[in-house]
Short mmCIF file of C-alpha atoms in Angstrom, two decimals:
data_model
loop_
_atom_site.label_atom_id
_atom_site.label_comp_id
_atom_site.label_asym_id
_atom_site.label_seq_id
_atom_site.Cartn_x
_atom_site.Cartn_y
_atom_site.Cartn_z
CA UNK A 294 0.00 0.32 0.08
CA UNK A 295 2.64 2.53 0.96
CA UNK A 296 3.79 2.37 -3.08
CA UNK A 297 0.48 3.42 -3.66
CA UNK A 298 0.16 5.94 -1.16
CA UNK A 299 3.07 7.35 -3.36
CA UNK A 300 2.07 7.56 -6.65
CA UNK A 301 -1.00 9.68 -5.01
CA UNK A 302 1.29 11.84 -3.20
CA UNK A 303 3.60 12.34 -6.07
CA UNK A 304 0.77 14.23 -7.41
CA UNK A 305 1.24 17.09 -4.83
CA UNK A 306 2.95 20.41 -5.31
CA UNK A 307 1.92 22.50 -2.04
CA UNK A 308 4.10 22.92 1.33
CA UNK A 309 2.98 19.67 2.63
CA UNK A 310 0.38 16.46 2.09
CA UNK A 311 0.38 13.23 4.20
CA UNK A 312 -2.56 10.48 3.48
CA UNK A 313 -3.37 7.63 5.13
CA UNK A 314 -5.21 4.40 4.33
CA UNK A 315 -7.28 2.32 7.28
CA UNK A 316 -8.73 -0.78 7.14
CA UNK A 317 -10.93 -1.57 9.99
CA UNK A 318 -12.43 -4.46 11.18
CA UNK A 319 -14.92 -5.07 14.50
CA UNK A 320 -16.00 -7.97 15.44
CA UNK A 321 -18.53 -7.94 18.58
CA UNK A 322 -20.86 -10.71 19.85
CA UNK A 323 -23.14 -9.42 23.16
CA UNK A 324 -25.63 -11.08 25.40
CA UNK A 325 -28.63 -9.37 27.37
CA UNK A 326 -29.04 -12.25 29.88
CA UNK A 327 -29.59 -13.95 26.55
CA UNK A 328 -27.24 -14.01 23.00
CA UNK A 329 -28.47 -10.55 21.43
CA UNK A 330 -26.01 -10.08 19.03
CA UNK A 331 -23.27 -11.40 16.50
CA UNK A 332 -21.65 -9.49 13.85
CA UNK A 333 -18.41 -8.77 11.92
CA UNK A 334 -17.97 -5.26 9.45
CA UNK A 335 -14.82 -4.46 8.09
CA UNK A 336 -14.56 -0.83 6.60
CA UNK A 337 -11.68 0.87 4.67
CA UNK A 338 -10.72 4.51 2.96
CA UNK A 339 -8.23 7.26 3.09
CA UNK A 340 -7.49 10.55 4.71
CA UNK A 341 -5.35 13.12 2.88
CA UNK A 342 -4.64 15.93 4.43
CA UNK A 343 -2.71 19.00 2.67
CA UNK A 344 -0.95 22.33 3.80
CA UNK A 345 -0.91 25.33 1.22
CA UNK A 346 -1.42 28.76 1.32
CA UNK A 347 -1.32 28.81 4.97
CA UNK A 348 -4.56 27.31 5.59
CA UNK A 349 -5.28 23.20 5.87
CA UNK A 350 -7.79 20.97 4.39
CA UNK A 351 -8.49 17.57 5.14
CA UNK A 352 -10.68 14.87 2.97
CA UNK A 353 -11.35 11.43 3.25
CA UNK A 354 -12.84 8.83 0.33
CA UNK A 355 -13.15 5.27 -0.34
CA UNK A 356 -11.84 5.07 -4.12
CA UNK A 357 -8.26 5.52 -4.55
CA UNK A 358 -8.71 6.46 -8.45
CA UNK A 359 -10.61 9.65 -6.92
CA UNK A 360 -7.03 11.17 -5.90
CA UNK A 361 -6.15 13.40 -8.46
CA UNK A 362 -9.36 15.17 -8.13
CA UNK A 363 -9.47 15.13 -4.09
CA UNK A 364 -5.53 16.35 -4.19
CA UNK A 365 -6.78 18.85 -6.22
CA UNK A 366 -10.02 20.14 -4.20
CA UNK A 367 -8.16 19.70 -1.04
CA UNK A 368 -5.28 21.68 -2.07
CA UNK A 369 -7.78 24.69 -3.33
CA UNK A 370 -10.23 24.53 0.17
CA UNK A 371 -7.07 24.82 2.27
CA UNK A 372 -6.13 28.39 0.80
CA UNK A 373 -9.38 29.27 0.93
CA UNK A 374 -9.63 28.63 4.38
CA UNK A 375 -6.64 30.61 5.30
CA UNK A 376 -8.43 33.75 4.39
CA UNK A 377 -11.19 33.27 7.52
CA UNK A 378 -8.22 32.16 9.95
CA UNK A 379 -6.11 35.09 11.95
CA UNK A 380 -2.47 33.28 11.25
CA UNK A 381 -0.74 30.46 8.76
CA UNK A 382 -1.42 26.74 10.06
CA UNK A 383 2.12 24.74 10.43
CA UNK A 384 3.19 21.28 11.04
CA UNK A 385 6.05 20.61 13.24
CA UNK A 386 7.73 17.35 11.76
CA UNK A 387 9.33 14.81 13.19
CA UNK A 388 12.96 12.96 11.28
CA UNK A 389 11.31 10.84 8.31
CA UNK A 390 11.13 7.22 9.52
CA UNK A 391 10.56 3.84 7.70
CA UNK A 392 9.10 1.53 9.44
CA UNK A 393 6.51 -1.85 9.70
CA UNK A 394 4.94 -2.74 13.18
CA UNK A 395 2.90 -5.56 13.82
CA UNK A 396 1.11 -7.48 16.97
CA UNK A 397 3.50 -9.76 19.06
CA UNK A 398 0.70 -10.60 21.61
CA UNK A 399 1.31 -14.17 23.51
CA UNK A 400 -2.45 -15.64 22.35
CA UNK A 401 -3.34 -13.57 18.93
CA UNK A 402 -6.75 -13.35 18.96
CA UNK A 403 -7.52 -13.41 15.33
CA UNK A 404 -6.17 -16.49 15.20
CA UNK A 405 -9.02 -17.91 17.87
CA UNK A 406 -11.70 -19.38 16.50
CA UNK A 407 -15.43 -17.22 16.29
CA UNK A 408 -17.01 -20.47 18.89
CA UNK A 409 -14.16 -20.28 21.23
CA UNK A 410 -14.76 -16.47 22.04
CA UNK A 411 -18.55 -17.02 22.00
CA UNK A 412 -17.63 -20.17 24.17
CA UNK A 413 -15.97 -18.09 27.06
CA UNK A 414 -18.08 -15.50 27.15
CA UNK A 415 -20.67 -17.45 27.04
CA UNK A 416 -19.08 -19.33 30.03
CA UNK A 417 -18.61 -16.10 31.71
CA UNK A 418 -22.43 -15.49 31.25
CA UNK A 419 -23.88 -18.03 32.77
CA UNK A 420 -21.39 -18.53 35.53
CA UNK A 421 -23.05 -14.71 36.29
CA UNK A 422 -26.34 -15.44 36.33
CA UNK A 423 -25.62 -18.32 39.07
CA UNK A 424 -26.26 -16.41 41.77
CA UNK A 425 -30.04 -15.92 42.46
CA UNK A 426 -30.03 -12.28 42.63
CA UNK A 427 -28.65 -11.33 39.57
CA UNK A 428 -31.42 -10.49 37.25
CA UNK A 429 -29.99 -10.10 34.15
CA UNK A 430 -26.32 -8.92 32.59
CA UNK A 431 -25.21 -6.83 29.07
CA UNK A 432 -22.11 -8.54 28.25
CA UNK A 433 -20.16 -8.23 25.40
CA UNK A 434 -16.61 -9.66 23.68
CA UNK A 435 -15.21 -6.93 21.15
CA UNK A 436 -12.36 -6.89 18.88
CA UNK A 437 -10.68 -4.19 16.73
CA UNK A 438 -8.14 -4.77 14.49
CA UNK A 439 -6.94 -1.58 12.42
CA UNK A 440 -4.15 -2.20 9.23
CA UNK A 441 -2.65 1.38 8.61
CA UNK A 442 -0.84 2.79 6.10
CA UNK A 443 0.97 6.44 6.62
CA UNK A 444 3.18 8.31 4.26
CA UNK A 445 3.91 11.56 3.98
CA UNK A 446 5.54 14.33 1.45
CA UNK A 447 8.75 14.13 3.65
CA UNK A 448 9.13 10.09 2.84
CA UNK A 449 7.86 9.43 6.69
CA UNK A 450 6.64 6.07 5.65
CA UNK A 451 4.49 4.18 9.05
CA UNK A 452 2.42 0.26 8.44
CA UNK A 453 1.53 -0.74 11.41
CA UNK A 454 -1.38 -3.46 12.64
CA UNK A 455 -3.08 -2.31 15.92
CA UNK A 456 -5.27 -5.47 17.70
CA UNK A 457 -7.30 -4.75 20.70
CA UNK A 458 -9.56 -7.52 22.19
CA UNK A 459 -11.88 -7.98 25.73
CA UNK A 460 -14.82 -8.92 27.09
CA UNK A 461 -16.89 -6.38 29.04
CA UNK A 462 -20.46 -4.94 30.40
CA UNK A 463 -22.87 -4.91 33.53
CA UNK A 464 -24.09 -7.13 35.48
CA UNK A 465 -27.55 -6.36 37.54
CA UNK A 466 -28.87 -7.72 40.83
CA UNK A 467 -32.50 -7.14 41.63
CA UNK A 468 -34.19 -7.91 44.74
CA UNK A 469 -38.05 -6.63 44.97
CA UNK A 470 -37.52 -3.31 44.38
CA UNK A 471 -34.17 -2.85 44.66
CA UNK A 472 -32.00 -2.66 41.61
CA UNK A 473 -28.38 -2.17 41.39
CA UNK A 474 -25.66 -2.42 38.31
CA UNK A 475 -21.74 -2.50 38.31
CA UNK A 476 -19.28 -3.01 35.38
CA UNK A 477 -16.42 -5.76 34.75
CA UNK A 478 -14.17 -5.53 32.20
CA UNK A 479 -10.88 -7.79 31.13
CA UNK A 480 -8.77 -7.10 28.60
CA UNK A 481 -8.53 -4.16 26.74
CA UNK A 482 -5.39 -5.15 24.84
CA UNK A 483 -3.71 -7.20 22.07
CA UNK A 484 -3.46 -10.62 24.12
CA UNK A 485 -6.36 -12.83 24.06
CA UNK A 486 -4.75 -15.02 26.85
CA UNK A 487 -5.83 -11.78 28.95
CA UNK A 488 -9.49 -13.06 28.85
CA UNK A 489 -9.18 -16.53 29.96
CA UNK A 490 -9.11 -17.58 33.55
CA UNK A 491 -10.69 -14.48 34.15
CA UNK A 492 -13.93 -16.27 36.41
CA UNK A 493 -12.36 -14.18 39.11
CA UNK A 494 -13.38 -10.71 38.26
CA UNK A 495 -16.89 -12.03 37.28
CA UNK A 496 -17.67 -13.61 40.51
CA UNK A 497 -16.19 -11.10 42.66
CA UNK A 498 -18.47 -7.87 40.61
CA UNK A 499 -21.47 -10.20 40.90
CA UNK A 500 -21.34 -11.00 44.39
CA UNK A 501 -20.20 -6.80 44.84
CA UNK A 502 -23.68 -6.23 43.23
CA UNK A 503 -25.72 -8.53 44.92
CA UNK A 504 -24.43 -7.06 48.53
CA UNK A 505 -24.46 -3.34 47.53
CA UNK A 506 -28.90 -4.60 47.02
CA UNK A 507 -28.78 -4.28 51.08
CA UNK A 508 -26.42 -1.39 50.87
CA UNK A 509 -26.47 1.97 52.60
CA UNK A 510 -25.73 5.35 51.14
CA UNK A 511 -23.15 7.97 52.41
CA UNK A 512 -24.56 10.95 53.90
CA UNK A 513 -23.78 14.00 51.81
CA UNK A 514 -20.92 16.20 52.93
CA UNK A 515 -17.08 16.69 53.18
CA UNK A 516 -14.88 13.52 53.45
CA UNK A 517 -11.61 12.38 53.86
CA UNK A 518 -11.48 9.63 51.07
CA UNK A 519 -8.91 6.85 49.66
CA UNK A 520 -9.73 6.42 46.10
CA UNK A 521 -8.79 2.34 44.59
CA UNK A 522 -7.15 2.51 41.32
CA UNK A 523 -10.11 2.64 38.87
CA UNK A 524 -11.30 5.74 40.64
CA UNK A 525 -7.87 7.67 40.85
CA UNK A 526 -7.35 6.63 36.68
CA UNK A 527 -11.01 8.08 36.20
CA UNK A 528 -9.96 11.21 38.10
CA UNK A 529 -6.57 11.93 36.10
CA UNK A 530 -8.41 11.48 32.78
CA UNK A 531 -11.14 13.37 33.15
CA UNK A 532 -10.27 15.92 35.72
CA UNK A 533 -6.54 16.93 34.37
CA UNK A 534 -5.85 14.69 31.09
CA UNK A 535 -7.89 16.68 28.84
CA UNK A 536 -6.20 19.66 30.02
CA UNK A 537 -3.05 18.25 29.35
CA UNK A 538 -4.32 18.00 25.67
CA UNK A 539 -2.64 20.92 23.84
CA UNK A 540 -5.44 21.88 20.94
CA UNK A 541 -8.45 22.14 24.33
CA UNK A 542 -6.39 25.11 26.19
CA UNK A 543 -3.96 26.96 23.26
CA UNK A 544 -6.26 29.15 22.53
CA UNK A 545 -7.82 29.88 25.90
CA UNK A 546 -5.30 32.83 27.50
CA UNK A 547 -6.87 32.23 30.58
CA UNK A 548 -6.79 28.35 31.30
CA UNK A 549 -3.00 28.37 29.64
CA UNK A 550 -2.13 30.80 32.55
CA UNK A 551 -3.34 28.19 34.84
CA UNK A 552 -1.40 25.68 33.42
CA UNK A 553 1.45 27.38 32.48
CA UNK A 554 4.56 24.59 32.08
CA UNK A 555 5.99 25.11 36.01
CA UNK A 556 3.68 25.84 37.59
CA UNK A 557 2.97 24.07 40.99
CA UNK A 558 -0.57 21.94 40.45
CA UNK A 559 -0.23 19.63 43.43
CA UNK A 560 2.22 18.05 46.32
CA UNK A 561 5.63 17.04 45.93
CA UNK A 562 5.04 13.99 45.50
CA UNK A 563 2.91 14.05 42.72
CA UNK A 564 3.87 12.79 39.35
CA UNK A 565 1.55 12.05 36.68
CA UNK A 566 3.02 10.74 32.97
CA UNK A 567 1.22 9.58 29.40
CA UNK A 568 2.70 6.44 28.02
CA UNK A 569 2.03 4.57 25.02
CA UNK A 570 4.85 2.54 25.46
CA UNK A 571 2.63 0.34 28.18
CA UNK A 572 2.38 -2.46 26.78
CA UNK A 573 -0.64 -4.71 27.35
CA UNK A 574 -3.00 -1.42 28.14
CA UNK A 575 -5.24 -0.16 26.31
CA UNK A 576 -3.52 3.05 25.22
CA UNK A 577 -0.67 0.67 24.36
CA UNK A 578 0.69 2.03 20.40
CA UNK A 579 4.09 2.84 18.38
CA UNK A 580 3.12 5.16 16.22
CA UNK A 581 0.13 7.88 16.01
CA UNK A 582 -1.58 8.51 13.10
CA UNK A 583 0.55 11.34 12.29
CA UNK A 584 3.14 8.43 11.95
CA UNK A 585 4.97 10.56 14.91
CA UNK A 586 6.53 7.66 17.62
CA UNK A 587 4.76 7.81 20.69
CA UNK A 588 7.13 8.78 23.79
CA UNK A 589 6.93 9.11 27.31
CA UNK A 590 5.44 12.70 28.26
CA UNK A 591 5.94 13.13 32.54
CA UNK A 592 2.82 15.82 32.45
CA UNK A 593 3.32 16.81 36.06
CA UNK A 594 6.98 16.21 37.94
CA UNK A 595 6.90 16.63 42.12
CA UNK A 596 3.75 18.54 41.48
CA UNK A 597 4.86 20.88 38.69
CA UNK A 598 3.40 21.05 35.59
CA UNK A 599 6.10 20.27 33.08
CA UNK A 600 5.07 18.94 29.35
CA UNK A 601 1.57 18.49 27.68
CA UNK A 602 0.51 16.48 24.60
CA UNK A 603 0.97 17.18 20.97
CA UNK A 604 -0.18 16.78 17.42
CA UNK A 605 2.44 18.22 14.39
CA UNK A 606 0.10 21.01 14.10
CA UNK A 607 -0.11 22.18 18.26
CA UNK A 608 3.54 21.40 18.68
CA UNK A 609 4.35 23.96 15.19
CA UNK A 610 1.89 25.86 17.03
CA UNK A 611 3.13 26.68 21.18
CA UNK A 612 6.87 25.74 19.74
CA UNK A 613 6.59 22.80 22.15
CA UNK A 614 7.73 19.17 21.32
CA UNK A 615 6.50 16.72 19.91
CA UNK A 616 4.96 13.87 22.05
CA UNK A 617 3.06 11.11 19.49
CA UNK A 618 0.09 11.52 20.53
CA UNK A 619 -2.44 12.78 17.40
CA UNK A 620 -4.83 10.22 16.63
CA UNK A 621 -7.78 9.69 14.50
CA UNK A 622 -10.42 7.03 15.14
CA UNK A 623 -10.89 5.87 11.76
CA UNK A 624 -9.72 6.94 8.79
CA UNK A 625 -13.29 8.93 8.45
CA UNK A 626 -11.46 11.34 10.81
CA UNK A 627 -8.53 13.81 11.20
CA UNK A 628 -5.83 13.43 14.17
CA UNK A 629 -6.32 15.56 17.02
CA UNK A 630 -4.71 15.07 20.57
CA UNK A 631 -5.89 12.35 22.55
CA UNK A 632 -4.51 10.61 25.79
CA UNK A 633 -2.65 7.44 25.00
CA UNK A 634 -2.29 5.81 28.79
CA UNK A 635 -2.03 8.14 31.49
CA UNK A 636 -1.76 7.41 34.72
CA UNK A 637 -0.16 8.88 38.70
CA UNK A 638 2.96 6.70 39.20
CA UNK A 639 3.72 4.56 42.77
CA UNK A 640 4.50 6.10 45.80
CA UNK A 641 5.81 4.61 48.47
CA UNK A 642 2.86 4.09 51.01
CA UNK A 643 0.89 0.76 51.34
CA UNK A 644 -2.52 -0.03 51.39
CA UNK A 645 -2.27 0.00 55.35
CA UNK A 646 -1.14 3.41 55.79
CA UNK A 647 -3.50 5.10 53.51
CA UNK A 648 -6.30 3.60 55.56
CA UNK A 649 -4.53 5.18 58.77
CA UNK A 650 -3.68 8.69 56.74
CA UNK A 651 -7.57 8.70 56.15
CA UNK A 652 -8.41 7.58 59.82
CA UNK A 653 -12.53 8.67 59.20
CA UNK A 654 -13.78 8.85 55.60
CA UNK A 655 -14.64 6.66 52.41
CA UNK A 656 -13.19 3.96 50.88
CA UNK A 657 -14.42 4.90 46.62
CA UNK A 658 -14.08 1.98 44.64
CA UNK A 659 -14.51 1.29 40.70
CA UNK A 660 -15.57 4.31 38.33
CA UNK A 661 -19.17 4.69 37.24
CA UNK A 662 -18.57 7.05 34.80
CA UNK A 663 -18.76 11.36 35.25
CA UNK A 664 -18.26 14.63 33.28
CA UNK A 665 -16.38 17.92 33.57
CA UNK A 666 -17.54 21.02 33.06
CA UNK A 667 -14.48 23.44 32.74
CA UNK A 668 -12.41 22.65 36.19
CA UNK A 669 -15.15 21.20 37.67
CA UNK A 670 -15.89 17.40 37.75
CA UNK A 671 -17.83 15.60 39.28
CA UNK A 672 -17.97 11.38 38.95
CA UNK A 673 -19.82 8.39 40.11
CA UNK A 674 -18.78 5.09 42.07
CA UNK A 675 -19.75 1.27 41.69
CA UNK A 676 -19.58 1.22 45.58
CA UNK A 677 -17.50 1.86 48.76
CA UNK A 678 -17.10 1.37 51.93
CA UNK A 679 -17.30 3.67 55.63
CA UNK A 680 -13.70 4.01 57.06
CA UNK A 681 -13.38 3.93 61.13
CA UNK A 682 -10.22 4.35 62.88
CA UNK A 683 -8.45 2.97 59.37
CA UNK A 684 -10.11 0.28 59.10
CA UNK A 685 -12.90 -0.67 56.23
CA UNK A 686 -16.50 -0.98 57.63
CA UNK A 687 -20.04 -1.18 56.06
CA UNK A 688 -20.42 -1.53 52.32
CA UNK A 689 -21.73 2.26 50.74
CA UNK A 690 -24.08 2.58 47.40
CA UNK A 691 -24.59 5.84 45.26
CA UNK A 692 -21.37 7.43 45.89
CA UNK A 693 -20.60 10.73 43.81
CA UNK A 694 -17.82 12.45 44.34
CA UNK A 695 -17.41 16.41 42.87
CA UNK A 696 -14.99 19.15 42.96
CA UNK A 697 -12.14 21.89 41.55
CA UNK A 698 -9.52 20.39 39.01
CA UNK A 699 -7.09 22.68 41.01
CA UNK A 700 -7.90 22.65 44.30
CA UNK A 701 -8.10 18.90 44.68
CA UNK A 702 -4.91 18.13 43.39
CA UNK A 703 -3.55 20.34 46.25
CA UNK A 704 -5.10 18.01 48.49
CA UNK A 705 -3.87 15.26 47.52
CA UNK A 706 -2.10 13.39 51.09
CA UNK A 707 -1.04 10.54 50.03
CA UNK A 708 -0.20 7.62 46.73
CA UNK A 709 0.33 3.79 47.56
CA UNK A 710 2.59 1.69 45.97
CA UNK A 711 0.00 -0.08 44.56
CA UNK A 712 -0.37 1.05 40.88
CA UNK A 713 -3.36 -0.94 38.92
CA UNK A 714 -4.39 0.11 35.30
CA UNK A 715 -8.13 -0.55 34.07
CA UNK A 716 -9.09 -3.08 31.22
CA UNK A 717 -11.42 -0.99 29.64
CA UNK A 718 -10.11 1.78 27.58
CA UNK A 719 -12.17 4.90 25.78
CA UNK A 720 -12.72 8.43 25.38
CA UNK A 721 -14.89 10.72 23.72
CA UNK A 722 -14.16 13.74 21.86
CA UNK A 723 -15.38 15.92 19.11
CA UNK A 724 -17.00 12.71 18.07
CA UNK A 725 -14.44 10.68 17.70
CA UNK A 726 -14.87 7.96 20.38
CA UNK A 727 -11.59 6.04 21.17
CA UNK A 728 -11.03 2.74 22.33
CA UNK A 729 -7.09 2.80 22.66
CA UNK A 730 -7.01 5.36 25.38
CA UNK A 731 -6.06 3.87 29.44
CA UNK A 732 -5.91 5.15 32.95
CA UNK A 733 -4.67 3.96 36.12
CA UNK A 734 -3.10 5.01 39.07
CA UNK A 735 -2.10 3.78 42.99
CA UNK A 736 -4.50 3.74 45.44
CA UNK A 737 -4.52 8.12 46.33
CA UNK A 738 -5.51 9.63 49.56
CA UNK A 739 -7.20 13.10 49.01
CA UNK A 740 -9.02 15.52 51.74
CA UNK A 741 -11.84 17.43 51.67
CA UNK A 742 -13.66 15.77 48.67
CA UNK A 743 -17.32 17.43 48.48
CA UNK A 744 -19.60 13.46 48.48
CA UNK A 745 -23.43 14.04 47.33
#
């Protein structure tokens, strides 16, 4: 395919162009208590970007025979677009490479028969439904295979195959008028081995949701809390991570002032990293969709803001280094700045020491979604526990936490030594839902968190 792309780009006489060909295959089978759906789809197409006359334009198309016409039209549109901007668009370019990247899992999901995948999903579904209080499930097996070819006019040529598979969904319990649900996920990577022998995950979550039927809600108020690893991952991704994406802050002077490199955002033991090279995590990749090799980016070091994530456009615009975070969810989309695997680095405190630090408060577990508005956040948890005198007590449900990012970051009191990543990725931005976005961290204590 690279040779075909070279023929196409040879038609370009503008400042810069790149073209990406992508073939996306998706397999999904799902249960809603009973087997509900089973499908496989394949889509493919091209995405072209042209820098011309100080403007930029992109186009998506299916038929390679249309490339000469689309190249001409895209160039003309880029020049017209410049008239409506206050400055020229430019790209910071990486050193050209020629590379081909293939997955190397212990067990490639593409080599596992569909019947075996269905048997495994059915096994976990039946295992959960054996419990008398479990009313229903919404469990599904998913598998994405992306074959990508990228070329630009600087002779940067990258071919790569990306694979991600997993089993995920909800477990729903009911007892009379009371109904509760929790989520369970395994996999989220290219290795099918991570889906096997995971009965403990589904059994544990089924027991938790059954126990939640008899649990109480915490009283509204301000608490010292201990967040478990999935909650820390949610917090650092949603509340802070999006502010590390340069395209969301570069044109916001007020936000940039608060997020100036060198600003103190948290305690001196807080370190936050984005790293696509974390193999086996949902956000693993070698090259982004601009042909830039993904790099480990330290976003916060010793509580100080030290970096942010970039595409080629934002790196040029802000005069900062490339990080390899230009991601598109498919050939229909142009790359935008996305997190890969964002996480809080482990500290030195063990779990018991963190509970002692909480004293009296809440232990909040497993993310249930949330929302942000500017620097304000609100997150839900699947369950939690009362903490008294440094010991966990009764199970709690209906826990919602909220606060301000900049205030809450400075209220972090302790970070554990037990980092863990979620096994289900996903992030929505600008109409692109990216499954290859991971998060994690260790247990973390935060003071003065609003609950209710």
